[in-house]
Amino acid sequence: MGEAHVRAPSAAGARRVEAAIRRRTARGERALVPFLTAGDPSEGESLERLRACADAGADVLEVGLPFSDPVADGPTLQAAAFRALAAGGGTETTFRLVSRLKAERPDLPVVLLTYLNPVLRPGLEAFMARAAGAGVDALLVPDLSLEESDPVRRAAHAAELGLLPFAAPTTGPGRLARLAEVAEGFVYCVARLGVTGANEEVAESAAAVVRGVRGVTDVPCAIGFGIGTPQAAAGAARLADAVIVGSALAAPAAGDGPPDARSIADLLGAMRRAMDERTRAGQEGS
Amino acid sequence: MPQADATGHFGPYGGRYVPETLMPAVLALEAAYREAAADPAFWGELEELGRTYVGRPTPLTEARRLTAFTGGARIFLKREDLCHTGAHKVNNTLGQVLLARRMGKRRVLAETGAGQHGVATATAAALFGLECTVYMGAEDIARQALNVYRMRLLGARVVAVESGSGTLKDATNEALRAWTADPDAFYVIGSVVGPHPYPTMVRDFQSVIGREVRTQALAATGRLPDLLVAAVGGGSNAAGLFSPFEGDDGVRMLGVEAAGEGVESGRHAASLSAGEPGVLHGALSYLLQTPDGQVRVAHSISAGLDYPGVGPEHAYWRDSGRVTYTVVRDDEALEAVAWLCRLEGILPALESAHAVYAAVRAARDMAPDETIVVSLSGRGDKDVETLRARGLGQQGGER
């Protein structure tokens, strides 16, 4: 890490997320962070898929609370959110699923991805208490800018939940320095411009985002957006500490049929292997 | 003029709630607008365009037969329907496109509901040779075919947004997504909504409405109006009319939201009257939402009011009591269309008809020496298919 930035104390939940990633990186491996929208396509099937992610070697699980207006998401995750909402999903279902999963896997850290309004509506304190009670460890809120984040962070920390920051290809040095002051758990490095969606390869812009973040903080970097194939996962593993996979799990490549727990486990398994080969090759090469 | 604080907050409302990818573009826009707003040459060019291209100042027309029909206060109409492109929207799009050109932008994006803002953006883009893409809900494309064709004639690319309810809310989501993919483009927002600086900037560009009314009302009646009335979807024509009078305590203001089929039916667009504070499209304001914070689908016969949110400054005015907000149903707005056609020879936009209805309702309780100014924000040509389907204008019919 470059010049020292003061790092605020992180929440207990964020430390659990960070520790899970460091368990991998300490072995020279990279962490895998699958993302699923809670309640997609139904509560029962969603639980199966969450279990499949845990079994396929997820180091941290990212669970999405479905929202009516997901502005940071592309068509695949929009459709997943609308399916979940149409099936009666929402805040209640999401917390029930997290809590059932945590009952089975108490050691698997869960990061809740939610847009801001479902957090605000019941009141920050009430929402955080419910999240913590369900077993959530940290939050990612894609439409919450750094500028507006202080009240949310205070409420999250009061419930021992982390609030993880985003870095994007457009994030300049000044903002990176401010981000470093509040970074905890991992920094979500947005690999490319635009919204979520699976790509064949990790975007070239991802390397610069990670480099910028590494220059200001030693909090782990996770790359997300566009990690659609084992090849892309391996590419991201070369750059960062963790790899986030979302859209590819909600809608596998055309012709493969609808995703189920089995196909999700297969894809994650293939990604895990590709990442491990790539990091091993990297170590031997260096 | 009232201002948001440095971070774009009107009391607790407003702010900048956008993904990190967009924040640098939002901050750059804010800096560019601050610099342009301090440059008299910028306002001079906008004023000249208003005069030579838009047709400003637009008239203040005394609605004598409507006043006689109503009985009560004198009703005047601020004729934004006579602006080039047929609505007040062009006041804002010319301002933003001038700013885009000043920032060296080559491409503009816009969302549109009824298509009026899309047409106004396509118009300004054509005038300055910029590439223009307009996002429009599939449902709105179906009910506003004329405006879709106008945008295409003007050289804009119109993208149909199928997701969600296929209306303005979804078109705005998609425009924000497109901006995230292309932050070098300039996003021309059509109302006093969105992240800071949009609510302030759009209000400033629209405040020409209220400034002209001030001069014209003084000339016509020798004093300021007693009541200002404007329809509120996102709230740009209302903010433009109201803001220059905010410090005039004797001037009352009435914002009119769309009650659709009635607020009690749940099918309406009355965010301030029946919503709760929440974040949508970059700002905290009143929002139609479920107890869990999911955004509800709005309903209004008028595509321009069919939006579950509202500008943050209106939320602030609502709470402070400076502006009173009321609601008008679909059927009442249709009645007002018929009045204005038959009594004044003016076909108003369905959006503006909501304001006309509320003005008539208010006028009945006021004295004949009092005056009301109604923002006639747009003309109704775009709505003729809707009016025909609702049975207006049939030979021999009462309407």
XYZ file of C-alpha atoms in Angstrom:
685
model
C 0.000 0.000 0.000
C 1.119 3.514 -0.798
C 0.802 6.562 1.428
C -0.820 5.846 4.741
C -4.475 6.678 5.077
C -6.169 6.621 8.420
C -8.401 3.603 8.515
C -11.425 3.867 10.739
C -12.207 0.912 12.988
C -14.216 -1.651 11.055
C -17.349 -3.435 12.189
C -17.162 -6.985 13.539
C -19.172 -8.221 10.549
C -16.759 -6.605 8.103
C -13.822 -8.218 9.921
C -15.437 -11.649 9.432
C -15.764 -10.929 5.693
C -12.166 -9.772 5.487
C -10.918 -12.782 7.466
C -12.679 -15.215 5.124
C -10.931 -13.638 2.140
C -7.581 -13.617 3.899
C -7.880 -17.333 4.708
C -7.744 -17.894 0.935
C -5.107 -15.339 0.076
C -2.846 -16.604 2.873
C -2.701 -19.879 0.928
C -1.901 -18.084 -2.306
C -5.449 -18.598 -3.539
C -8.238 -16.191 -4.328
C -11.645 -15.977 -2.731
C -14.830 -16.712 -4.660
C -17.900 -14.610 -3.856
C -21.093 -15.821 -5.562
C -24.072 -13.477 -5.774
C -27.688 -14.627 -5.833
C -30.914 -12.631 -5.669
C -32.859 -13.847 -2.636
C -36.163 -15.481 -3.530
C -35.348 -16.014 -7.215
C -37.270 -17.804 -8.620
C -39.024 -18.885 -5.417
C -38.086 -19.041 -1.769
C -37.566 -22.816 -1.787
C -35.497 -22.941 -4.967
C -33.513 -19.936 -3.800
C -32.466 -21.760 -0.618
C -31.307 -24.717 -2.741
C -29.201 -22.389 -4.853
C -27.707 -20.644 -1.829
C -26.740 -24.027 -0.392
C -25.219 -25.001 -3.736
C -23.047 -21.870 -3.631
C -21.905 -22.665 -0.099
C -21.084 -26.259 -1.110
C -19.240 -25.179 -4.239
C -16.643 -23.353 -2.184
C -17.999 -19.862 -1.671
C -15.750 -17.958 0.718
C -18.267 -15.178 1.187
C -21.849 -15.198 -0.071
C -23.420 -12.081 -1.522
C -27.210 -12.098 -1.280
C -29.345 -9.555 -3.119
C -32.519 -8.056 -1.684
C -34.746 -7.743 -4.788
C -35.744 -4.136 -5.589
C -38.264 -2.631 -7.982
C -35.787 -0.176 -9.547
C -32.323 -1.732 -9.757
C -30.459 1.048 -11.605
C -27.028 -0.555 -11.255
C -28.144 -3.848 -12.769
C -28.300 -5.104 -16.332
C -31.166 -7.145 -17.824
C -30.166 -10.467 -16.196
C -30.213 -9.275 -12.587
C -33.188 -6.997 -13.244
C -35.086 -10.085 -14.382
C -33.925 -12.019 -11.301
C -35.196 -9.235 -9.017
C -38.543 -9.032 -10.806
C -38.951 -12.845 -10.616
C -38.252 -12.753 -6.885
C -40.677 -9.876 -6.291
C -43.367 -11.550 -8.410
C -42.985 -14.681 -6.266
C -43.697 -12.615 -3.151
C -40.063 -11.981 -2.294
C -38.701 -8.865 -0.599
C -37.223 -7.892 2.733
C -39.010 -10.569 4.740
C -38.093 -13.436 2.421
C -34.522 -12.243 2.080
C -33.897 -12.181 5.819
C -35.634 -15.548 6.259
C -33.374 -17.109 3.611
C -30.224 -15.621 5.112
C -31.209 -16.802 8.532
C -31.954 -20.367 7.319
C -28.658 -20.514 5.475
C -26.753 -19.157 8.472
C -28.364 -21.775 10.704
C -26.725 -24.394 8.480
C -23.457 -22.510 7.749
C -22.734 -20.207 10.668
C -19.157 -19.614 9.507
C -19.980 -18.439 5.978
C -20.006 -14.616 5.936
C -23.009 -13.096 4.161
C -22.930 -9.697 2.493
C -26.347 -8.234 1.741
C -26.595 -6.242 -1.483
C -29.530 -3.861 -1.275
C -30.561 -0.603 -2.853
C -31.001 2.182 -0.340
C -34.761 2.627 -0.196
C -35.623 -0.727 1.404
C -33.045 0.170 4.076
C -34.473 3.643 4.695
C -38.161 2.810 4.674
C -38.366 0.819 7.933
C -35.799 3.173 9.481
C -32.037 2.649 9.475
C -31.845 1.240 13.009
C -34.764 -1.147 12.520
C -33.395 -2.443 9.215
C -29.894 -2.978 10.590
C -31.252 -4.791 13.638
C -33.219 -7.165 11.420
C -30.227 -7.716 9.141
C -27.915 -8.454 12.044
C -30.527 -10.727 13.601
C -30.765 -12.732 10.362
C -27.003 -13.211 10.303
C -25.933 -10.632 7.722
C -22.312 -9.559 8.228
C -22.043 -6.525 5.954
C -23.958 -4.448 3.410
C -23.303 -3.289 -0.127
C -25.577 -0.425 -1.210
C -24.917 0.415 -4.870
C -26.932 3.663 -5.001
C -25.447 5.064 -1.789
C -22.664 7.493 -2.664
C -19.719 8.019 -0.358
C -21.066 11.557 0.146
C -24.370 10.358 1.598
C -23.074 7.295 3.411
C -22.276 8.522 6.952
C -25.714 8.015 8.564
C -26.025 4.561 7.015
C -22.539 3.579 8.160
C -23.231 4.750 11.710
C -26.409 2.667 11.856
C -24.679 -0.369 10.325
C -21.766 -0.154 12.734
C -24.080 0.216 15.698
C -25.423 -3.225 14.723
C -21.856 -4.516 14.110
C -22.486 -4.678 10.363
C -19.942 -3.506 7.817
C -20.744 -1.109 4.954
C -18.478 -2.013 2.070
C -17.369 0.647 -0.433
C -17.357 0.574 -4.248
C -14.515 1.741 -6.489
C -15.186 2.264 -10.202
C -13.129 2.958 -13.329
C -14.181 6.599 -12.949
C -13.031 6.899 -9.329
C -10.120 9.345 -9.229
C -7.318 9.710 -6.660
C -9.185 12.157 -4.426
C -12.163 9.873 -4.040
C -9.935 6.821 -3.555
C -8.322 8.536 -0.579
C -11.733 9.212 0.969
C -12.825 5.659 0.221
C -9.744 4.344 1.995
C -10.807 6.111 5.184
C -13.986 4.036 5.405
C -12.917 0.834 3.626
C -13.648 -2.411 5.464
C -14.403 -6.039 4.604
C -13.491 -5.723 0.944
C -13.552 -2.952 -1.632
C -15.979 -3.816 -4.422
C -13.945 -2.994 -7.527
C -16.343 -2.381 -10.423
C -14.469 -3.898 -13.369
C -15.934 -1.746 -16.104
C -18.339 1.069 -16.909
C -22.019 0.254 -17.089
C -24.299 -2.091 -15.225
C -24.002 -5.707 -14.091
C -23.869 -8.440 -16.738
C -21.756 -11.434 -17.684
C -18.824 -11.094 -20.087
C -16.397 -13.679 -21.493
C -13.312 -11.938 -20.153
C -12.559 -9.596 -17.311
C -12.442 -6.010 -18.552
C -9.068 -4.389 -19.081
C -10.191 -1.472 -16.922
C -10.333 -3.787 -13.878
C -6.562 -3.789 -13.403
C -6.412 -0.015 -13.070
C -9.272 0.025 -10.556
C -7.515 -2.559 -8.368
C -4.186 -0.740 -8.704
C -5.821 2.491 -7.534
C -7.430 0.830 -4.540
C -4.230 -1.026 -3.588
C -2.461 2.323 -3.606
C -4.589 3.635 -0.763
C -5.644 0.695 1.389
C -4.691 -2.829 2.392
C -8.340 -3.884 2.651
C -8.871 -6.780 0.200
C -10.022 -6.036 -3.349
C -12.902 -7.958 -4.927
C -13.634 -7.630 -8.643
C -17.227 -7.719 -9.860
C -19.220 -6.823 -13.025
C -18.809 -9.016 -16.064
C -17.244 -12.134 -14.532
C -19.243 -14.527 -16.711
C -16.933 -17.461 -17.424
C -14.195 -19.526 -15.729
C -11.774 -17.683 -18.005
C -12.980 -14.291 -16.753
C -12.843 -15.530 -13.147
C -9.259 -16.673 -13.667
C -8.380 -13.308 -15.190
C -9.880 -11.468 -12.226
C -8.105 -13.811 -9.788
C -4.787 -12.666 -11.229
C -5.621 -9.089 -10.313
C -7.547 -9.130 -7.057
C -8.066 -10.964 -3.761
C -11.616 -12.022 -4.518
C -13.867 -12.582 -7.508
C -17.615 -11.773 -7.464
C -19.879 -13.757 -9.794
C -23.507 -12.661 -10.202
C -25.267 -12.491 -13.562
C -23.692 -15.721 -14.798
C -25.379 -17.590 -11.939
C -28.788 -16.048 -12.643
C -28.762 -16.903 -16.344
C -26.180 -19.362 -17.656
C -25.101 -19.192 -21.271
C -27.811 -19.610 -23.889
C -28.836 -23.175 -24.593
C -28.024 -24.463 -21.130
C -31.596 -24.173 -19.914
C -32.739 -22.364 -16.779
C -30.215 -22.246 -13.940
C -30.686 -24.594 -11.020
C -28.650 -25.541 -7.986
C -26.770 -28.108 -10.051
C -25.759 -25.804 -12.912
C -24.766 -23.102 -10.397
C -22.544 -25.567 -8.544
C -21.008 -26.710 -11.855
C -20.171 -23.190 -12.965
C -18.735 -22.199 -9.584
C -16.696 -25.408 -9.517
C -15.276 -24.638 -12.949
C -14.492 -21.082 -11.871
C -12.804 -22.305 -8.694
C -10.577 -24.668 -10.705
C -9.724 -22.032 -13.308
C -8.862 -19.511 -10.587
C -6.647 -21.996 -8.748
C -4.815 -23.009 -11.931
C -4.278 -19.419 -12.839
C -2.973 -18.345 -9.438
C -0.695 -21.413 -9.250
C 0.635 -20.681 -12.726
C 1.177 -17.088 -11.679
C 3.172 -18.099 -8.629
C 5.311 -20.519 -10.591
C 5.889 -17.883 -13.225
C 6.948 -15.207 -10.752
C -33.720 32.685 -5.022
C -33.696 29.835 -2.503
C -30.784 27.482 -2.873
C -30.011 23.984 -1.800
C -26.981 23.705 0.453
C -23.558 22.931 -0.998
C -24.287 19.206 -1.095
C -27.641 19.662 -2.786
C -29.956 19.245 0.185
C -33.237 21.069 0.683
C -33.626 20.358 4.388
C -33.333 16.565 4.525
C -34.334 16.122 0.852
C -32.312 15.951 -2.341
C -28.699 14.843 -2.180
C -26.724 12.601 -4.529
C -27.696 8.936 -4.405
C -26.068 7.387 -7.462
C -23.616 4.526 -8.058
C -19.932 5.331 -7.613
C -19.377 4.993 -11.380
C -21.563 8.083 -11.893
C -20.465 10.202 -8.948
C -17.474 11.769 -10.719
C -19.737 12.753 -13.648
C -22.291 14.223 -11.238
C -19.573 16.227 -9.469
C -18.135 17.443 -12.772
C -21.597 18.577 -13.848
C -22.068 20.420 -10.585
C -18.766 22.259 -11.017
C -19.558 23.110 -14.644
C -23.001 24.420 -13.760
C -21.667 26.502 -10.878
C -19.156 28.084 -13.231
C -21.698 28.656 -16.041
C -24.295 30.054 -13.637
C -21.806 32.722 -12.573
C -21.186 33.761 -16.200
C -23.562 36.464 -17.506
C -22.697 35.412 -21.078
C -24.217 31.975 -20.428
C -27.524 33.473 -19.273
C -27.360 36.022 -22.086
C -27.185 33.296 -24.707
C -30.042 31.371 -23.074
C -32.139 34.530 -22.906
C -31.514 35.248 -26.580
C -32.490 31.709 -27.537
C -35.642 32.139 -25.483
C -36.517 35.286 -27.375
C -35.516 34.300 -30.900
C -36.122 30.535 -30.905
C -38.639 29.594 -28.197
C -40.929 32.613 -28.556
C -40.420 34.136 -25.107
C -41.828 35.902 -23.300
C -44.885 33.694 -23.575
C -48.154 35.617 -23.083
C -50.150 35.906 -19.898
C -53.723 35.464 -21.127
C -56.685 36.520 -19.034
C -59.257 33.701 -19.186
C -62.362 35.918 -19.113
C -65.006 33.362 -20.047
C -63.520 30.739 -17.723
C -63.566 33.362 -14.949
C -67.200 34.226 -15.694
C -68.114 30.525 -15.805
C -66.389 29.949 -12.468
C -67.450 33.011 -10.546
C -64.762 34.259 -8.209
C -61.144 35.267 -8.700
C -59.776 36.430 -12.077
C -57.934 33.566 -13.766
C -54.883 34.195 -15.939
C -53.080 31.548 -17.975
C -49.295 31.560 -18.371
C -49.027 30.297 -21.930
C -46.096 27.853 -21.907
C -48.158 25.885 -24.449
C -47.024 28.509 -26.954
C -43.331 27.679 -26.480
C -41.585 26.130 -29.467
C -42.217 22.350 -29.281
C -45.452 22.961 -27.349
C -44.445 22.884 -23.695
C -42.232 24.458 -21.036
C -39.742 21.584 -21.362
C -37.648 23.429 -23.953
C -36.677 26.144 -21.390
C -34.720 23.456 -19.566
C -33.349 21.455 -22.489
C -31.854 24.534 -24.133
C -30.153 25.426 -20.857
C -28.757 21.937 -20.389
C -27.673 21.559 -23.999
C -25.899 24.930 -23.823
C -24.113 23.597 -20.743
C -23.325 20.322 -22.542
C -21.762 22.268 -25.397
C -19.794 24.371 -22.919
C -18.477 21.128 -21.361
C -17.424 19.867 -24.792
C -19.952 17.030 -24.821
C -20.960 15.440 -28.121
C -23.752 13.128 -27.002
C -26.834 13.705 -24.884
C -29.149 11.189 -23.235
C -32.658 11.799 -21.955
C -35.606 9.977 -20.465
C -39.128 10.893 -21.417
C -42.666 10.123 -20.239
C -45.232 11.843 -22.447
C -42.483 12.530 -24.958
C -42.499 16.316 -24.438
C -39.103 16.331 -22.760
C -37.794 13.896 -25.365
C -38.963 16.160 -28.176
C -37.516 19.226 -26.428
C -34.162 17.466 -25.933
C -34.082 16.210 -29.515
C -34.860 19.765 -30.640
C -32.053 21.351 -28.625
C -29.644 18.607 -29.717
C -30.515 19.203 -33.367
C -30.028 22.952 -32.931
C -26.511 22.427 -31.580
C -25.532 19.389 -33.646
C -25.319 16.894 -30.783
C -26.131 13.212 -30.967
C -29.287 12.396 -28.996
C -30.692 9.170 -27.511
C -34.042 9.174 -25.724
C -35.223 6.377 -23.403
C -38.973 5.911 -23.301
C -41.146 3.275 -21.658
C -42.805 0.828 -24.044
C -46.219 1.651 -22.564
C -45.655 5.373 -23.154
C -44.445 4.720 -26.700
C -47.774 3.049 -27.364
C -49.830 5.965 -26.002
C -47.682 8.819 -27.351
C -46.961 7.684 -30.901
C -46.968 11.227 -32.285
C -44.127 12.364 -30.054
C -42.091 9.243 -30.827
C -42.305 10.102 -34.490
C -41.419 13.747 -33.823
C -38.267 12.721 -31.940
C -37.211 10.487 -34.819
C -37.860 13.284 -37.317
C -35.570 15.472 -35.237
C -32.796 12.910 -35.590
C -32.950 11.321 -32.146
C -32.663 7.619 -31.468
C -35.637 6.446 -29.384
C -34.982 3.372 -27.236
C -38.031 1.439 -26.001
C -37.745 0.412 -22.354
C -39.650 -2.810 -21.723
C -38.627 -3.470 -18.130
C -40.829 -2.750 -15.110
C -44.030 -0.851 -15.847
C -42.734 0.525 -19.154
C -43.333 4.135 -18.081
C -41.308 7.199 -17.037
C -39.850 5.579 -13.917
C -38.408 2.735 -15.988
C -37.236 5.059 -18.746
C -35.342 7.043 -16.088
C -33.779 3.840 -14.719
C -32.617 2.947 -18.211
C -31.253 6.432 -18.929
C -29.269 6.248 -15.676
C -27.921 2.838 -16.731
C -26.956 4.214 -20.120
C -25.174 7.131 -18.454
C -23.303 4.666 -16.212
C -22.075 2.900 -19.341
C -21.147 6.212 -20.982
C -20.360 8.803 -18.305
C -18.820 11.082 -20.947
C -22.285 11.667 -22.352
C -24.429 14.493 -20.955
C -27.638 13.349 -19.284
C -30.416 15.873 -19.830
C -32.914 15.249 -17.011
C -36.390 16.588 -17.754
C -37.586 17.658 -14.346
C -36.466 18.976 -10.956
C -35.538 15.439 -9.928
C -32.324 13.386 -9.932
C -29.076 13.903 -8.022
C -27.771 17.383 -7.212
C -27.298 19.662 -9.184
C -30.269 18.694 -11.389
C -33.122 19.853 -9.099
C -31.487 23.262 -8.675
C -30.308 23.596 -12.270
C -33.635 22.607 -13.847
C -35.512 24.950 -11.502
C -33.168 27.792 -12.439
C -33.729 27.191 -16.168
C -37.513 27.024 -15.654
C -37.686 30.045 -13.361
C -38.006 32.208 -16.477
C -41.718 31.270 -16.226
C -42.155 32.877 -12.823
C -39.971 35.886 -13.616
C -42.071 36.695 -16.657
C -45.304 36.185 -14.704
C -44.111 38.684 -12.126
C -43.606 41.411 -14.722
C -46.743 40.526 -16.683
C -49.020 40.329 -13.642
C -47.821 43.707 -12.423
C -48.501 45.156 -15.873
C -51.953 43.571 -16.114
C -53.274 44.107 -12.590
C -50.847 46.456 -10.897
C -49.922 43.933 -8.247
C -48.641 40.405 -7.697
C -51.031 37.462 -8.093
C -52.796 36.127 -4.998
C -52.430 32.493 -6.023
C -50.157 30.540 -8.361
C -51.275 27.110 -9.576
C -49.243 24.475 -11.426
C -49.375 20.740 -12.038
C -46.698 18.626 -10.349
C -45.342 15.380 -11.759
C -41.620 15.724 -11.192
C -42.469 19.379 -10.666
C -40.419 21.479 -13.093
C -43.064 23.870 -14.405
C -44.315 24.359 -10.854
C -40.813 25.021 -9.506
C -40.226 27.431 -12.393
C -43.420 29.342 -11.646
C -43.146 29.283 -7.855
C -39.483 29.894 -7.083
C -39.307 33.605 -8.063
C -42.224 34.249 -5.671
C -40.950 32.227 -2.745
C -40.106 35.348 -0.726
C -43.436 37.075 -1.457
C -45.516 36.105 1.536
C -48.725 37.467 0.030
C -48.490 35.078 -2.921
C -50.007 31.683 -2.160
C -48.945 28.653 -4.200
C -50.823 25.507 -5.067
C -49.173 22.400 -6.559
C -51.518 19.913 -8.198
C -50.760 16.214 -8.252
C -52.527 13.589 -10.311
C -55.046 11.596 -8.281
C -55.630 9.210 -11.205
C -58.706 7.164 -10.402
C -58.760 8.657 -6.876
C -56.151 8.545 -4.127
C -58.250 6.003 -2.214
C -58.196 3.657 -5.273
C -54.432 3.283 -4.987
C -54.178 4.120 -8.718
C -52.705 7.621 -8.628
C -49.469 9.595 -8.857
C -49.808 11.766 -5.743
C -46.350 11.343 -4.177
C -46.546 14.417 -1.923
C -50.135 13.849 -0.872
C -50.014 10.082 -0.343
C -46.360 9.006 -0.344
C -43.558 8.818 2.206
C -39.925 9.973 2.016
C -37.639 7.660 0.053
C -34.773 7.517 -2.433
C -35.367 7.056 -6.149
C -33.336 8.278 -9.130
C -30.630 9.966 -7.129
C -32.529 12.015 -4.549
C -34.447 11.704 -1.304
C -37.989 12.984 -1.685
C -41.586 11.847 -1.330
C -42.186 8.555 -3.058
C -45.039 6.135 -3.693
C -43.824 2.960 -2.041
C -44.766 -0.155 -0.113
C -44.110 -0.522 3.631
C -40.925 -2.430 2.621
C -39.642 0.379 0.424
C -40.443 -1.097 -2.981
C -41.455 1.647 -5.415
C -45.100 1.517 -6.440
C -46.259 1.994 -10.015
C -47.943 5.361 -10.453
C -51.092 5.944 -12.470
C -52.398 8.991 -14.282
C -54.251 9.567 -17.540
C -51.452 12.042 -18.196
C -48.169 10.341 -19.084
C -46.247 13.418 -17.924
C -47.574 13.102 -14.361
C -47.328 9.306 -14.261
C -44.303 9.191 -11.938
C -44.024 7.828 -8.371
C -41.502 10.458 -7.208
C -41.305 14.256 -7.106
C -38.570 16.879 -6.948
C -36.898 17.311 -3.540
C -37.563 21.051 -3.353
C -41.299 20.312 -3.516
C -40.848 17.901 -0.595
C -39.197 20.746 1.286
C -41.966 23.221 0.368
C -44.602 20.673 1.389
C -43.087 20.189 4.839
C -42.477 23.920 5.382
C -46.006 24.746 4.240
C -44.776 27.382 1.749
C -46.640 25.536 -1.008
C -49.946 23.726 -0.588
C -50.452 20.547 -2.590
C -53.761 19.180 -3.751
C -54.928 16.434 -6.088
C -57.099 16.268 -9.222
C -58.472 13.035 -10.722
C -58.332 11.838 -14.342
C -62.030 12.602 -14.910
C -61.681 16.089 -13.424
C -58.713 16.850 -15.674
C -60.799 15.770 -18.683
C -63.551 18.150 -17.560
C -61.016 20.981 -17.429
C -59.832 20.155 -20.964
C -63.418 20.567 -22.150
C -63.817 23.889 -20.292
C -60.686 25.396 -21.725
C -61.506 24.242 -25.264
C -65.065 25.544 -25.227
C -64.585 28.701 -23.162
C -61.141 29.892 -24.197
C -60.352 28.168 -27.479
C -57.285 26.516 -25.970
C -56.553 22.777 -26.031
C -54.378 22.205 -22.945
C -52.120 19.245 -22.262
C -53.707 16.775 -19.848
C -50.943 17.647 -17.357
C -51.878 21.348 -17.443
C -55.592 20.526 -17.270
C -55.014 19.250 -13.733
C -53.832 22.743 -12.770
C -56.763 24.393 -14.543
C -59.251 22.245 -12.636
C -57.633 23.045 -9.284
C -57.541 26.759 -10.164
C -61.265 26.779 -10.928
C -61.958 24.999 -7.647
C -59.876 27.584 -5.753
C -61.291 30.584 -7.655
C -64.828 29.864 -6.444
C -63.742 30.599 -2.868
C -61.907 33.795 -3.759
C -63.067 37.389 -4.294
C -63.515 38.833 -7.817
C -60.715 41.336 -7.219
C -58.222 38.574 -6.478
C -56.115 36.986 -9.211
C -54.884 33.492 -9.968
C -52.116 32.616 -12.414
C -52.214 29.058 -13.759
C -49.258 27.523 -15.525
C -50.572 26.226 -18.823
C -47.452 24.138 -19.186
C -48.185 22.516 -22.535
C -50.599 22.146 -25.406
C -52.848 19.137 -25.819
C -52.256 18.022 -29.410
C -50.327 14.998 -28.118
C -53.379 13.899 -26.116
C -56.062 13.908 -28.815
C -56.135 10.103 -29.104
C -56.648 9.784 -25.351
C -59.345 12.468 -25.422
C -61.121 10.756 -28.317
C -60.998 7.398 -26.535
C -62.600 9.062 -23.489
C -65.438 10.430 -25.612
C -64.527 14.124 -25.565
C -65.583 16.255 -28.505
C -68.359 14.031 -29.841
C -70.921 15.921 -31.942
C -73.929 16.803 -29.864
C -72.392 15.473 -26.675
C -72.177 17.596 -23.573
C -68.427 17.380 -23.726
